């Protein structure tokens, strides 16, 4: 009896012990104060002093993300995108199509594809994730950003966060949302690179807020992204407030601690634009986050490839002035035709036709989601055999 009790107690200890360890590794929301975030960057800086020591640290941060996400447990699908495209519309200098790709068997990434109308045979590709706001893919500012970049010469894939827009197979605040969104982004990238009209050397990614998190996480672990613009999100003290940004242990393990500043710095020496503002957790960017990242770029003699546009009178959004900074950045680094956009004291976006949400959906009563689709958080997690 006593032995059984001891065994039970041992199991209980092991179970709660590992659960505690997992919880203890999460760095969520305002995990540090601004002062602590700044001091921790100084501590991180003391761990490297040249390219070799930085690359050792960078490799540890990168494997910390991959292990924290359990990304290696995802199915090895190799192509098999089973792309569904419908409802192509011709606009002023660009086209819009509704698209779904199968991320893994039974799970779909839903979005829109904005393409240039052009005689050229190859184009840049841009991944366009979004942040937290209901049906955000359908909002006028996501449509404008995608359409302008398309008219400049990029094929832009704007796609839903899980649980948003048409992506209703799981709830948004589910335990492995961070993994699913990162994997979905990787599959969107697979899709773009599978197209014969895409130039693999000119792949960009940009999103604001939670879309900024998606941008710097994928850029850190996948060097097929060649230019990256995370907007209003890279912070020394704030780790992202949602389970889809910090609900899995990508910042900390038994062997390391990092923050989103270093995760963003893994972009080096590829071009990166940080857009920050005066009203959120990016308010210190010109003084804290950006100088740290510049030092990393300097190791590669690539100071000119990282820039910060700081807008101290602005708020947490991906508004007009932030979009125009991104247009210039991608125009330069992805060799797009900025002259294709009407310009009068700034880029004019009013050639963009804002389409109603219903017209941007790939799955409709006429074209329903295949009935093999997984349905619900548990169905997806059981299929993948992954627990957070
Ligand atoms: Zn989220």
Coordinates of N, CA and C in Angstrom, one line a residue, residues 27 31-32 37 40-41 44 57 61 65 216 234-239 250-252 256-266 289 292:
X27 N 6.9 33.4 -21.3 CA 7.1 34.8 -21.1 C 6.0 35.5 -21.9
X31 N 5.8 40.9 -19.6 CA 6.6 40.0 -18.7 C 7.7 40.8 -17.9
X32 N 8.2 41.8 -18.5 CA 9.2 42.7 -17.8 C 8.7 44.1 -17.9
X37 N 13.4 45.3 -19.3 CA 13.6 45.0 -20.7 C 14.9 45.5 -21.1
X40 N 17.8 43.7 -19.4 CA 18.0 42.4 -20.0 C 18.7 42.4 -21.3
X41 N 18.5 43.5 -22.1 CA 19.2 43.6 -23.4 C 20.7 43.8 -23.1
X44 N 22.0 40.4 -22.4 CA 22.1 39.6 -23.6 C 23.4 40.1 -24.4
X57 N 25.0 32.4 -30.3 CA 23.7 32.7 -29.6 C 22.5 32.7 -30.5
X61 N 18.9 30.7 -30.0 CA 17.6 31.4 -30.0 C 16.7 30.7 -31.1
X65 N 13.2 28.6 -30.5 CA 11.8 28.8 -31.1 C 11.3 27.5 -31.7
X216 N 8.1 38.4 -37.5 CA 9.5 38.2 -37.0 C 9.7 36.8 -36.6
X234 N 7.9 44.8 -32.1 CA 9.1 44.4 -31.6 C 9.5 45.2 -30.3
X235 N 9.5 44.6 -29.2 CA 9.7 45.3 -27.9 C 10.6 44.5 -27.0
X236 N 11.4 45.3 -26.2 CA 12.3 44.7 -25.2 C 11.6 44.2 -24.0
X237 N 10.4 44.7 -23.7 CA 9.7 44.3 -22.4 C 8.4 43.6 -22.6
X238 N 7.8 43.7 -23.8 CA 6.5 43.1 -24.1 C 6.6 42.0 -25.0
X239 N 6.0 40.8 -24.7 CA 6.2 39.6 -25.4 C 5.1 39.2 -26.3
X250 N 8.7 30.0 -26.6 CA 9.7 30.3 -27.6 C 10.8 31.3 -27.2
X251 N 10.6 31.8 -25.9 CA 11.6 32.8 -25.5 C 12.5 32.3 -24.4
X252 N 12.2 31.2 -23.9 CA 13.0 30.7 -22.7 C 13.0 29.2 -22.6
X256 N 18.4 28.9 -21.9 CA 18.5 30.3 -22.4 C 17.3 31.1 -22.1
X257 N 17.5 32.4 -22.3 CA 16.4 33.4 -22.1 C 16.7 34.5 -23.2
X258 N 15.6 34.8 -23.9 CA 15.8 35.9 -24.9 C 14.5 36.8 -24.9
X259 N 14.4 37.7 -25.9 CA 13.2 38.5 -26.0 C 12.9 38.7 -27.5
X260 N 11.8 39.4 -27.8 CA 11.5 39.5 -29.2 C 12.5 40.4 -30.0
X261 N 13.3 41.2 -29.2 CA 14.3 42.0 -29.9 C 15.4 41.1 -30.6
X262 N 15.8 40.1 -29.8 CA 16.8 39.2 -30.4 C 16.2 38.3 -31.5
X263 N 14.9 37.9 -31.3 CA 14.2 37.1 -32.3 C 14.2 37.9 -33.6
X264 N 13.8 39.2 -33.5 CA 13.8 40.0 -34.7 C 15.2 40.1 -35.3
X265 N 16.2 40.2 -34.4 CA 17.6 40.4 -34.9 C 18.1 39.2 -35.7
X266 N 17.4 38.1 -35.6 CA 17.8 36.9 -36.4 C 17.6 37.1 -37.9
X289 N 15.5 49.2 -28.6 CA 15.4 48.0 -29.4 C 16.3 48.2 -30.7
X292 N 20.2 48.0 -30.3 CA 20.6 46.6 -30.1 C 20.7 45.9 -31.5

